[in-house]
Short mmCIF file of C-alpha atoms in Angstrom, two decimals:
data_model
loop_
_atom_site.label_atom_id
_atom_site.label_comp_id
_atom_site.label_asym_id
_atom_site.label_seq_id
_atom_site.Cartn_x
_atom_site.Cartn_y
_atom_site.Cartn_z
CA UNK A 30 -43.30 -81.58 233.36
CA UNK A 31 -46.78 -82.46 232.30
CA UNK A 32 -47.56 -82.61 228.18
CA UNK A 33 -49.40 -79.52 228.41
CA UNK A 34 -46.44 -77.60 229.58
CA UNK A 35 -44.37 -79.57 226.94
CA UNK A 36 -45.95 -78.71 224.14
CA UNK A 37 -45.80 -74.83 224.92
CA UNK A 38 -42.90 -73.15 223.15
CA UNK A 39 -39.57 -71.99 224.87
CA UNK A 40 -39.65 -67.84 225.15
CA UNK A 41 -36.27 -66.11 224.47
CA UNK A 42 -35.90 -62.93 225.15
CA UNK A 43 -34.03 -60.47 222.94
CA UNK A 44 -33.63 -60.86 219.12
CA UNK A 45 -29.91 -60.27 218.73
CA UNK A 46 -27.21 -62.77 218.06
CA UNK A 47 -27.03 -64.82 220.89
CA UNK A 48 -31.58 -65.01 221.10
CA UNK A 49 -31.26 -65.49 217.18
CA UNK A 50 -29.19 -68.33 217.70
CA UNK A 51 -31.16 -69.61 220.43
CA UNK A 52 -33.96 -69.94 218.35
CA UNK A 53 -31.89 -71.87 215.75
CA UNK A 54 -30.62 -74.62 218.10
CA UNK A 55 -34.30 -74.90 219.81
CA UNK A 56 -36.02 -75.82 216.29
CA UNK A 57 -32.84 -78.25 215.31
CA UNK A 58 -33.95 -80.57 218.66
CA UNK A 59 -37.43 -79.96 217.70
CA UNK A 60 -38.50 -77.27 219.85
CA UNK A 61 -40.76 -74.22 219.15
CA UNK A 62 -39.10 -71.17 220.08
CA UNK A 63 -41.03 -67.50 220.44
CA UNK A 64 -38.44 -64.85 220.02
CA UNK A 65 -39.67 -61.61 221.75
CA UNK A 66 -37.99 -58.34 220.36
CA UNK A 67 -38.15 -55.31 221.99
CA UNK A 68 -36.99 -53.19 219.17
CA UNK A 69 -38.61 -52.64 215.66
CA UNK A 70 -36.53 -55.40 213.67
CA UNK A 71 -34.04 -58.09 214.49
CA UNK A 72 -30.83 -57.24 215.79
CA UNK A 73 -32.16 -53.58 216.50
CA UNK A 74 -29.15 -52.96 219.69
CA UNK A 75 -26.59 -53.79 217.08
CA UNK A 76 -27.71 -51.59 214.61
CA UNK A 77 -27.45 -48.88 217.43
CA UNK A 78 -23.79 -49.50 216.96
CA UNK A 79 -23.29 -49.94 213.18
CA UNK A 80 -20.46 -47.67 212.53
CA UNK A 81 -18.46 -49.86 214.95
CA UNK A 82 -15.91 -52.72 213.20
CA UNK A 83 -15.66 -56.04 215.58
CA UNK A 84 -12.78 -57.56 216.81
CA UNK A 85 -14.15 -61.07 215.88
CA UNK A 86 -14.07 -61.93 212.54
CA UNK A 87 -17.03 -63.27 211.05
CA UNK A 88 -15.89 -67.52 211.34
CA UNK A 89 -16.00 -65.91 214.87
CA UNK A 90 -19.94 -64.38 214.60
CA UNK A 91 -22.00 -67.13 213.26
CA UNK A 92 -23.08 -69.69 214.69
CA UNK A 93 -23.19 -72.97 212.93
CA UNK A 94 -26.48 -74.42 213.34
CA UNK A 95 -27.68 -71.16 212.08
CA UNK A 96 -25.42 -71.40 209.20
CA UNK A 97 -27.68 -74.70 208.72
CA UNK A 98 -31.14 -72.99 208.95
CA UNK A 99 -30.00 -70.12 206.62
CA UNK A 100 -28.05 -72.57 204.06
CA UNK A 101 -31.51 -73.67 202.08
CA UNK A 102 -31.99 -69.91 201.32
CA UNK A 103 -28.86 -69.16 199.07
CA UNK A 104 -27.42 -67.48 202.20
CA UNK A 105 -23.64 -67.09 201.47
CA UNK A 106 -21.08 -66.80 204.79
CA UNK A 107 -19.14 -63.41 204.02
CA UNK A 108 -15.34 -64.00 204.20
CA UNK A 109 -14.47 -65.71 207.67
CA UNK A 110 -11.29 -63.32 208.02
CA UNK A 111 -12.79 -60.07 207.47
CA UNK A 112 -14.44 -58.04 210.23
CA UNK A 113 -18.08 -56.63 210.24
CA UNK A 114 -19.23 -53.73 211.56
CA UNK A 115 -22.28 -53.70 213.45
CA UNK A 116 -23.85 -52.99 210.59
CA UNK A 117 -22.53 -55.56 208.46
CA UNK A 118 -23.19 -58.47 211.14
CA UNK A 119 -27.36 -57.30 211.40
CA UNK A 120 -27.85 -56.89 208.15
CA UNK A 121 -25.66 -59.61 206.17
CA UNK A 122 -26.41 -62.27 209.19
CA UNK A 123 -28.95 -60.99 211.60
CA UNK A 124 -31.45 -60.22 209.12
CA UNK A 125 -31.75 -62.55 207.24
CA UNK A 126 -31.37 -65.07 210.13
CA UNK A 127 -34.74 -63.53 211.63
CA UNK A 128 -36.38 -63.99 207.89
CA UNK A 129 -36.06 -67.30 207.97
CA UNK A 130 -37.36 -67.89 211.36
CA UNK A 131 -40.44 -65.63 209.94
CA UNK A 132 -43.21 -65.38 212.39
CA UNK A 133 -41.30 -67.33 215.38
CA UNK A 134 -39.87 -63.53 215.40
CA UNK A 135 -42.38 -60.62 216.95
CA UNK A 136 -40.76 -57.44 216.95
CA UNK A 137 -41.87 -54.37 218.75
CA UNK A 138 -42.98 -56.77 222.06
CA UNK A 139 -41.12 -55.76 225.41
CA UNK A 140 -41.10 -58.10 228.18
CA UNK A 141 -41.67 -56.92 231.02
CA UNK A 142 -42.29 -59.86 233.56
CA UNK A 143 -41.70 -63.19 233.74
CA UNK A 144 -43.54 -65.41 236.68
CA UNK A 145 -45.24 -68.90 237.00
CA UNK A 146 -48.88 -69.36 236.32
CA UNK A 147 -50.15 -68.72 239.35
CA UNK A 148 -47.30 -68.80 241.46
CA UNK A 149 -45.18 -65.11 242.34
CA UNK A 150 -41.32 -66.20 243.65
CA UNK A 151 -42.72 -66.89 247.29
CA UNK A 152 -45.02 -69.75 246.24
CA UNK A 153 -43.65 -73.19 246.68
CA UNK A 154 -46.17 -75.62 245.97
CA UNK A 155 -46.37 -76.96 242.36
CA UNK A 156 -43.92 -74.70 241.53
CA UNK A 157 -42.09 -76.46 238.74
CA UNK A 158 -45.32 -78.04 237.00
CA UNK A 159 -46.51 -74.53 236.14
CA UNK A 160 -45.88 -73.37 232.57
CA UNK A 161 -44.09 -69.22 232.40
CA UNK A 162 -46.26 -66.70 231.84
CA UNK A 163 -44.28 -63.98 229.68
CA UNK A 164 -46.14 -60.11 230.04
CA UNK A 165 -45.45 -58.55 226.92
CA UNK A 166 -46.13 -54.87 226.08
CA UNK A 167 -46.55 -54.53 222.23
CA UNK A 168 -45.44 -50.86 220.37
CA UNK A 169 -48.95 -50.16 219.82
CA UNK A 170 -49.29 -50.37 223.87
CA UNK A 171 -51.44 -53.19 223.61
CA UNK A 172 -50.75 -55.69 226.83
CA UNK A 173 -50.47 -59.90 226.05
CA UNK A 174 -49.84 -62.88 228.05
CA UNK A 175 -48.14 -65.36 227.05
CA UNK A 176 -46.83 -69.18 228.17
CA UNK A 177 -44.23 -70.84 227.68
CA UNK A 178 -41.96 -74.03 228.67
CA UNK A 179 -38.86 -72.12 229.59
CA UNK A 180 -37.37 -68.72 229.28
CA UNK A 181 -34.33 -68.04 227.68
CA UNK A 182 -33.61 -64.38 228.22
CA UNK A 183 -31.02 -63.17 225.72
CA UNK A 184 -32.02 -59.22 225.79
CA UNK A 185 -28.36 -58.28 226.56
CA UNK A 186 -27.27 -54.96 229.04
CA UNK A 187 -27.16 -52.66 225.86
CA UNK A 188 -29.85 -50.56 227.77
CA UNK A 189 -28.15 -49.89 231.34
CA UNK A 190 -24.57 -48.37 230.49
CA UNK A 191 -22.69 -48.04 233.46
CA UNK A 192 -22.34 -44.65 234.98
CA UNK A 193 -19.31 -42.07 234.94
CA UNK A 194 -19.72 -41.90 238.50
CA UNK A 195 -16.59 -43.95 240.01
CA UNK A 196 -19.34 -45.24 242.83
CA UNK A 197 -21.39 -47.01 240.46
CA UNK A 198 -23.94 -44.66 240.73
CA UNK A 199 -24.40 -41.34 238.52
CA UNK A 200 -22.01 -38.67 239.82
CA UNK A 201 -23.76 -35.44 241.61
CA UNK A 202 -25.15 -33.46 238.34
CA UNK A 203 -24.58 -36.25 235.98
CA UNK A 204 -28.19 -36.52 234.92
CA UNK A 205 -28.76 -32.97 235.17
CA UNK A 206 -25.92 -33.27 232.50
CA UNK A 207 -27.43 -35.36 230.07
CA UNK A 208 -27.53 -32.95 227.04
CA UNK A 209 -23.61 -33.09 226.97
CA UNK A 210 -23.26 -36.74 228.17
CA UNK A 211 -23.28 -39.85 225.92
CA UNK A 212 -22.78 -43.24 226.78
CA UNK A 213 -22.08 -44.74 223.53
CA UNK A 214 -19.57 -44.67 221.33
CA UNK A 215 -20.17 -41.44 218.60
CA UNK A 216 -20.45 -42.26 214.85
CA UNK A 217 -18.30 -38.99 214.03
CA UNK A 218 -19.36 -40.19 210.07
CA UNK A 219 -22.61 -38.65 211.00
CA UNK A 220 -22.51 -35.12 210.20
CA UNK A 221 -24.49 -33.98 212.90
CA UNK A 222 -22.66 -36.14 215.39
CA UNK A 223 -18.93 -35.29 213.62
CA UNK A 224 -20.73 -31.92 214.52
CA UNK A 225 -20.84 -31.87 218.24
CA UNK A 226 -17.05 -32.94 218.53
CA UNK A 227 -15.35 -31.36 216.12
CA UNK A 228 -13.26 -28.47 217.27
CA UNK A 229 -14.43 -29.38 220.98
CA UNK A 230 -12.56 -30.51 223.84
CA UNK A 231 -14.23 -33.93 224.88
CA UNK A 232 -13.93 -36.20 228.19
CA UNK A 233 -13.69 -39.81 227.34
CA UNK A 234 -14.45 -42.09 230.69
CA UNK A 235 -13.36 -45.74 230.39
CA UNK A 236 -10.28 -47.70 230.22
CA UNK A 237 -11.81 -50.86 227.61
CA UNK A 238 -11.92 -51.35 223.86
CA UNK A 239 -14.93 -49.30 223.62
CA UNK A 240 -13.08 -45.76 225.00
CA UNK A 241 -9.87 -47.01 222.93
CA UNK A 242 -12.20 -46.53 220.10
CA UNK A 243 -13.86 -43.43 220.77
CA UNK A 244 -10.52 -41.66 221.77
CA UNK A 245 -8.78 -43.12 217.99
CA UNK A 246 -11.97 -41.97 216.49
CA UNK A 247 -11.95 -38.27 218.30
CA UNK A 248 -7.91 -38.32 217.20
CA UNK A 249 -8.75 -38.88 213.84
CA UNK A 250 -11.26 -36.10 214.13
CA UNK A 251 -8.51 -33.91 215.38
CA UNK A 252 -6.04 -34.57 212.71
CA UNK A 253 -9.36 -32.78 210.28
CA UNK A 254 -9.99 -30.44 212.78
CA UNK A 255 -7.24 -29.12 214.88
CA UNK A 256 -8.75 -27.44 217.63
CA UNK A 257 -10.20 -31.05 218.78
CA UNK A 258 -9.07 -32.48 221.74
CA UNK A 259 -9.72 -35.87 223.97
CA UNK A 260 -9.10 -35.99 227.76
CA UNK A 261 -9.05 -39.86 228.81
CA UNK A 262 -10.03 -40.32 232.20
CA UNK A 263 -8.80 -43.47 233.42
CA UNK A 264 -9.77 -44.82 236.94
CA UNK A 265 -6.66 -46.59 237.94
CA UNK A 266 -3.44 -46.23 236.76
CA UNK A 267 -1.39 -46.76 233.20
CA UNK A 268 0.37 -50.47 233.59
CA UNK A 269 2.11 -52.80 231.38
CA UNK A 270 -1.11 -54.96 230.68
CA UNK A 271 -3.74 -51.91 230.73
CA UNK A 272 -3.96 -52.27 226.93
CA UNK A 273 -5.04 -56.08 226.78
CA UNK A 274 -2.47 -58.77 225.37
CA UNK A 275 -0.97 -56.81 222.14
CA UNK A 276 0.37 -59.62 220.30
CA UNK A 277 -0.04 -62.33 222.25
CA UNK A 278 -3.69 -61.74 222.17
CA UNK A 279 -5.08 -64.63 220.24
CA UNK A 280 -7.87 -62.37 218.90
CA UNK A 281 -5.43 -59.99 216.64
CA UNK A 282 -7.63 -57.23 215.99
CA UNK A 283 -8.35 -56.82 219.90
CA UNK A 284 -4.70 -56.76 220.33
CA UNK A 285 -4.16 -54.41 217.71
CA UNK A 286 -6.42 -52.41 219.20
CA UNK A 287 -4.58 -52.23 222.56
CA UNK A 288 -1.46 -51.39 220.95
CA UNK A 289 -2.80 -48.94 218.71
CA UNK A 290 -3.69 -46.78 221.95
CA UNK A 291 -0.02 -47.78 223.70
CA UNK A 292 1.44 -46.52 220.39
CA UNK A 293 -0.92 -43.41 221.08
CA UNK A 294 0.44 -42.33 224.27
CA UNK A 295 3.58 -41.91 222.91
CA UNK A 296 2.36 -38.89 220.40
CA UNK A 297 0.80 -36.93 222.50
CA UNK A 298 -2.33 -36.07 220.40
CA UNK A 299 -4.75 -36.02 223.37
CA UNK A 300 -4.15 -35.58 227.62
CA UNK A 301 -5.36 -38.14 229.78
CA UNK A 302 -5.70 -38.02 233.76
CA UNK A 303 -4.87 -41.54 235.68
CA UNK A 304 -6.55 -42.45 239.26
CA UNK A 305 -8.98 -40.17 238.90
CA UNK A 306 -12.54 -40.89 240.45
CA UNK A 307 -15.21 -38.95 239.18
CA UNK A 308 -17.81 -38.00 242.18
CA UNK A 309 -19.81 -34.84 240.40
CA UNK A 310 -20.35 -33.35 237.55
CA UNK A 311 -20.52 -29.46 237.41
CA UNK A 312 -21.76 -26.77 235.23
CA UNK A 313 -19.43 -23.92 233.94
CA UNK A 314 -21.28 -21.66 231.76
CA UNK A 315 -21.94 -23.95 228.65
CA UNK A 316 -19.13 -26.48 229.61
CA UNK A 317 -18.92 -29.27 231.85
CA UNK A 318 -16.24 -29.78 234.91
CA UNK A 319 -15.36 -33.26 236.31
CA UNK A 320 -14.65 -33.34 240.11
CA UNK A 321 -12.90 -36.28 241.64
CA UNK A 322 -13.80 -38.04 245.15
CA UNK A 323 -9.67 -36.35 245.93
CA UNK A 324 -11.57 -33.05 245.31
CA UNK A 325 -9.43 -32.59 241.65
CA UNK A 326 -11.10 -30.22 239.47
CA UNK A 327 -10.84 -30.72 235.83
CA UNK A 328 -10.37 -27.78 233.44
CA UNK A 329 -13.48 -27.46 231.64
CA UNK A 330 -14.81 -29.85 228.15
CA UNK A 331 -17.50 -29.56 226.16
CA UNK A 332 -18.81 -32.93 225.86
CA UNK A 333 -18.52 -36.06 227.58
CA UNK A 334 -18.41 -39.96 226.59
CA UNK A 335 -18.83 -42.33 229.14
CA UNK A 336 -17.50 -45.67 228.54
CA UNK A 337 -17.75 -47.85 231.93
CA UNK A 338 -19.59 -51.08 230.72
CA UNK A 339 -23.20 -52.25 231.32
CA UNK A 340 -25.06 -54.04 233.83
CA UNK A 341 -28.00 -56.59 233.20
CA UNK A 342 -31.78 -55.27 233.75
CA UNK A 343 -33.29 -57.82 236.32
CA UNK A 344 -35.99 -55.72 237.13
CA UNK A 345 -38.49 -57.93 234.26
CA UNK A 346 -37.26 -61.15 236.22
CA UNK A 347 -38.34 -59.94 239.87
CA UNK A 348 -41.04 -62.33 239.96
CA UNK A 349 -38.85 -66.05 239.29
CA UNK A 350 -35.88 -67.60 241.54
CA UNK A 351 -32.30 -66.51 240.21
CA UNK A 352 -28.91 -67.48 241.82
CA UNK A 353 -26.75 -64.76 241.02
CA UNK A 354 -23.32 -63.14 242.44
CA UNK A 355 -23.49 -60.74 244.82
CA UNK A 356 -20.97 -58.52 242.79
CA UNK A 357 -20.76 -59.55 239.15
CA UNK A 358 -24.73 -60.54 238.76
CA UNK A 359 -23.82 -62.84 236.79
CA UNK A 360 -25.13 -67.14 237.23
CA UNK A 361 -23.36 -67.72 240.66
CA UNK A 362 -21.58 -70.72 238.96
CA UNK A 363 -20.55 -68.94 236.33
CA UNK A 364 -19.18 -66.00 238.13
CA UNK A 365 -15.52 -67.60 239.43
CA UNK A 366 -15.10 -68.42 236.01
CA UNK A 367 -15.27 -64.66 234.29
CA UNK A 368 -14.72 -62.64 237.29
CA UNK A 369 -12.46 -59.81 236.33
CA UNK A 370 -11.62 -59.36 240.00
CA UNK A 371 -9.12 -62.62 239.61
CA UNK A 372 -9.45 -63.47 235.86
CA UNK A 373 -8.40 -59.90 234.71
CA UNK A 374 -5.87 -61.15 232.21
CA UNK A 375 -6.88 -64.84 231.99
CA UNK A 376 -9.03 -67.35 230.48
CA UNK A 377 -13.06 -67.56 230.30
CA UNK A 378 -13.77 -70.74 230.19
CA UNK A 379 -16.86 -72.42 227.91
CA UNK A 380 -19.73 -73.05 229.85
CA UNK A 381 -23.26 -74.47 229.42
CA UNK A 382 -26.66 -75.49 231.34
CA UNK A 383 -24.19 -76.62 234.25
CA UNK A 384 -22.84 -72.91 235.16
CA UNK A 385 -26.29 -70.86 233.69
CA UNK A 386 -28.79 -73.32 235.98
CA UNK A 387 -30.92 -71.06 238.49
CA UNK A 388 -33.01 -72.22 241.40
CA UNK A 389 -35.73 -71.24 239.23
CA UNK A 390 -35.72 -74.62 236.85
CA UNK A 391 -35.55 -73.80 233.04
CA UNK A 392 -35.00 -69.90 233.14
CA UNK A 393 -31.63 -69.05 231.87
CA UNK A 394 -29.68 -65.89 230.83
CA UNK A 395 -27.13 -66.34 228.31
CA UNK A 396 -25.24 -63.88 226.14
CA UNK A 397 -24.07 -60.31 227.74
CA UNK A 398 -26.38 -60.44 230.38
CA UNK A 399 -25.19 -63.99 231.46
CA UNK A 400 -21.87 -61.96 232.81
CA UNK A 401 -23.75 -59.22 234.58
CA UNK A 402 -20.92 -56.73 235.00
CA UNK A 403 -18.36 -58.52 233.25
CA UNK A 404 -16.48 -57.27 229.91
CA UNK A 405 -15.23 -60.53 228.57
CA UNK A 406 -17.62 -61.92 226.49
CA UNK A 407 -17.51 -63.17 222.99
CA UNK A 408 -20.16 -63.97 220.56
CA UNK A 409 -18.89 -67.61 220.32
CA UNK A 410 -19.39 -67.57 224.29
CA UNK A 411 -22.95 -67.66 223.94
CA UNK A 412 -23.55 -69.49 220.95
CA UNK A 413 -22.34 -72.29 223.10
CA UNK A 414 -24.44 -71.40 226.11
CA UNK A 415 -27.39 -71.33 224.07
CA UNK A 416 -26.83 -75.27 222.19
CA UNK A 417 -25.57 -76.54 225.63
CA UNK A 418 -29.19 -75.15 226.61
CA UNK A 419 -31.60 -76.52 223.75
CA UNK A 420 -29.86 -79.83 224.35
CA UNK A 421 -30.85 -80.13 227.99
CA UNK A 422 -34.42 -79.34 226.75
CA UNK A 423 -34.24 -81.54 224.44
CA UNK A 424 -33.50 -83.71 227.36
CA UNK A 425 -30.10 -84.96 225.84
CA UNK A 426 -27.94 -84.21 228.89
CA UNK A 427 -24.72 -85.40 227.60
CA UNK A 428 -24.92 -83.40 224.61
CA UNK A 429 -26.02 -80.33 227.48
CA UNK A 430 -22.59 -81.26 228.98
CA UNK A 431 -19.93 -81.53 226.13
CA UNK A 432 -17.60 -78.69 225.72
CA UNK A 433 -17.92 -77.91 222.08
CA UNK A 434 -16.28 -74.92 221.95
CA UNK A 435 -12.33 -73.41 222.65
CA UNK A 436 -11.77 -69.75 223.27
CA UNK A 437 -9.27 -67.56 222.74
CA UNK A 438 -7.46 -66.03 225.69
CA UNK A 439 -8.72 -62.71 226.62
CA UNK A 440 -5.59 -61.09 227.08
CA UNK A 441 -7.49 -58.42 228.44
CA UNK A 442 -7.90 -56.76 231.60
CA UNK A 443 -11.05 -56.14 233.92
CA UNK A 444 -13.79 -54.07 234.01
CA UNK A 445 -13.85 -50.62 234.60
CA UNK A 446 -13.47 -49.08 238.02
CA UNK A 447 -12.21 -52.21 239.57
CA UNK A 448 -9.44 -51.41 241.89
CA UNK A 449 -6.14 -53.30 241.96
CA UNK A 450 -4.33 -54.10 244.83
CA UNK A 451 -1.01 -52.22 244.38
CA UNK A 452 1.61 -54.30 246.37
CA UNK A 453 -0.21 -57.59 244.82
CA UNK A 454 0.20 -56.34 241.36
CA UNK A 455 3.35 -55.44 241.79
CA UNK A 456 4.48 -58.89 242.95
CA UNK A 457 2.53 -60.62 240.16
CA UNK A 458 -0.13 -62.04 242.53
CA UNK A 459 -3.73 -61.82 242.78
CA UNK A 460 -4.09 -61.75 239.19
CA UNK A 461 -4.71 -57.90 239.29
CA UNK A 462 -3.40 -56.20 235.94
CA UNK A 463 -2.09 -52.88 236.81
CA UNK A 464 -1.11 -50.62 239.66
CA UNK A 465 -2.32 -48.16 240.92
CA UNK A 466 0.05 -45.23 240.91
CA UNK A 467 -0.44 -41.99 242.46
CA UNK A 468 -2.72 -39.34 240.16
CA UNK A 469 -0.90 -38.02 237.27
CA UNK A 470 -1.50 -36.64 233.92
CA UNK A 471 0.12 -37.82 230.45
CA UNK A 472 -0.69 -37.35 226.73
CA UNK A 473 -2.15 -39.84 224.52
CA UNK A 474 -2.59 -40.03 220.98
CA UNK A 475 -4.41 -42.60 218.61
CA UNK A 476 -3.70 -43.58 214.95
CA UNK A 477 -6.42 -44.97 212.69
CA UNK A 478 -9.62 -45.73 213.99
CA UNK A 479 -9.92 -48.79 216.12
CA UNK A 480 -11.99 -51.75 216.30
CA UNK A 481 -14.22 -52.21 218.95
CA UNK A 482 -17.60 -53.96 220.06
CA UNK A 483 -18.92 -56.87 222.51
CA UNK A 484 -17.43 -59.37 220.15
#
């Protein structure tokens, strides 16, 4: 790389946790960073889900050469047992995090491409000794360029929630049925949103933390308001491990929250439907009626949650050389080691600039969107990805390559919609989690409100 390029600052994408961090570890070896925000302030997709509690705690959300930058301030760490909310983590970390970075932080600046100077992705010659150029779109509308050393793209898959349609695509009428359809999990403390669920019957589509928590918040709702009721619609089947590792689950509060909705099934506060496969989405007066590809009809509900995970936007990266997995899109290094298809119940293993390498030299994803499709990250995950990352800019390669970091097994099982292999499940092989039993319907009921989140 020629000392032009060099002396250009490193771009990450996305000012969240994991591109906060990013820019922490980049100044600590020396290196400018330029954090490009899409939203309006730091941390803006987690404030999107501020009413939601973690299943980290916070020695589980920071990361420590943060900690370092924020330590001159009078910045205090909040108790590392307790867990945040979303809320808590943008504004007690996040924020002032961002602060001290101060104007290495724009907000309001979408990316939306990333290419060579000079050079789109069929261009060989030179290739590598041409700096980025970042296109960024600014709230006012105004258009920049921008260069840069490397890319770091951190922006997460908070914006592309997976579909209820069992396909992967939206079901026949789902986006006609937007005005009834959310894909996030409701703050039912809102008034307005407590509103549009209370006294309703509601379809919740999912089988991860996230529906766990939006059926134990509906069940709460129901307990205040009686005529509220939660349909779960589950995919595959109800198995011994479709509620993550219970107690054996070295994160506690994600085990709690599995066996929070195992202890729900057995009161019967709210039905759910197994093995069903949603393929449209139909209109019934003012309610809504779920079809399945086995031509099952749903009795009508009022509202609908869909809760089937996220997949990365690539469309801002069309331009530069990725290596990604054909299913997870996810680093294709990476992939074997988070694959939900074979490590449903299992470990993710740390991982650095080894596993997130692209043909493209120095562009990386890291965070959520480093998995692609799959539900197993943690917070810690990527504040490892991200130091393994500034260190092999830095040009310190065995630093780049130390494992700094040991995780906590998952104990939970894969993504939705993946389908299990019945007679391998069955025998314990394949690593598939549950089987998948012939449609039927059962109640489920949920105590006090769960945690939930990414973390």
């Amino acid at each position: 790389m020629n000392t032009s390029t060099t002396e250009l600052p490193v771009a990450v994408i996305g000012a969240g946790p994991v591109g906060l961090a990013a820019a922490a570890h980049l100044l600590d070896r020396g290196i400018e960073p330029l954090v490009l925000e899409a939203g309006p302030v730091a941390g803006a997709v987690v404030r999107e889900w501020a009413h939601v509690r973690l299943f980290s705690t916070w020695g589980e959300v920071t990361d420590p050469v943060a900690e370092k930058l924020l330590a001159p301030t009078g910045w205090t760490k909040p108790d590392p047992t307790t867990y945040p909310t979303g809320g808590d983590w943008a504004e007690r970390y996040l924020q002032p995090l961002a602060e001290v970075l101060g104007d290495k932080v724009r907000t309001g600046a979408r990316v939306t491409g990333v290419s060579r100077v000079g050079r789109d992705r069929l261009v060989d010659a030179d290739r590598e000794t041409q700096p980025f150029v970042v296109h960024v779109t600014h709230a006012d509308g105004r258009e920049e360029r921008l260069l840069a050393r490397a890319v770091i793209d951190a922006s997460g898959t908070w914006a592309a929630p997976g579909p209820a349609g069992a396909a992967g695509l939206p079901a026949l009428g789902e986006k006609a049925a937007a005005d009834r359809i959310t894909y996030r999990v409701p703050d039912l403390k809102d008034p307005a949103v407590r509103a549009r669920y209370a006294g309703r019957r509601t379809a919740v589509v999912g089988a991860g933390a996230s529906a766990f928590t939006a059926l134990a918040y509906l069940a709460d709702l129901a307990k205040e308001e009686p005529a509220t009721h939660a349909v779960w619609i589950l995919r595959r089947g109800i198995g011994a491990a479709t509620y993550g590792g219970g107690e054996a689950d070295q994160l506690p509060a994600r085990g709690a929250l599995g066996l929070r909705a195992k202890a729900a099934v057995e009161e019967g506060r709210a039905s759910a439907v197994t093995g069903f496969r949603t393929q449209a989405v139909e209109r019934d007066g003012d309610r809504l009626v779920l079809v399945a590809e086995d031509g099952r009809r749903l009795d009508p509900v009022d509202e609908v949650i869909v809760l089937t995970g996220f997949r990365p936007d690539l469309s801002f990266l069309s331009e530069v050389r990725l290596g990604l997995d054909e299913r997870l899109q996810a680093p294709t290094a990476l992939a074997p080691l988070i694959d939900p298809n074979v490590h449903s119940c299992g470990t993710v293993y740390p991982h650095g600039v080894k596993e997130l390498s692209h043909p493209e030299k120095d562009v990386y994803l890291v965070g959520m969107k480093s998995y692609g499709r799959a539900p197993t990250f943690l917070a810690m995950t990527g504040y490892e990805q991200v130091r393994s990352i500034a260190a092999a800019l830095a040009g310190d390669q065995e630093a780049a390559e130390r494992v700094e970091l040991t995780l906590p097994e998952t104990g939970v099982c894969g993504g939705a919609g993946l389908f299990d292999e019945p007679d391998a499940a069955q025998n314990g092989e394949g690593g598939g989690c549950c089987a998948a039993p012939a449609p039927a319907t059962l109640q489920i009921g949920v105590g006090a409100p769960a945690s939930s989140g990414g973390c």
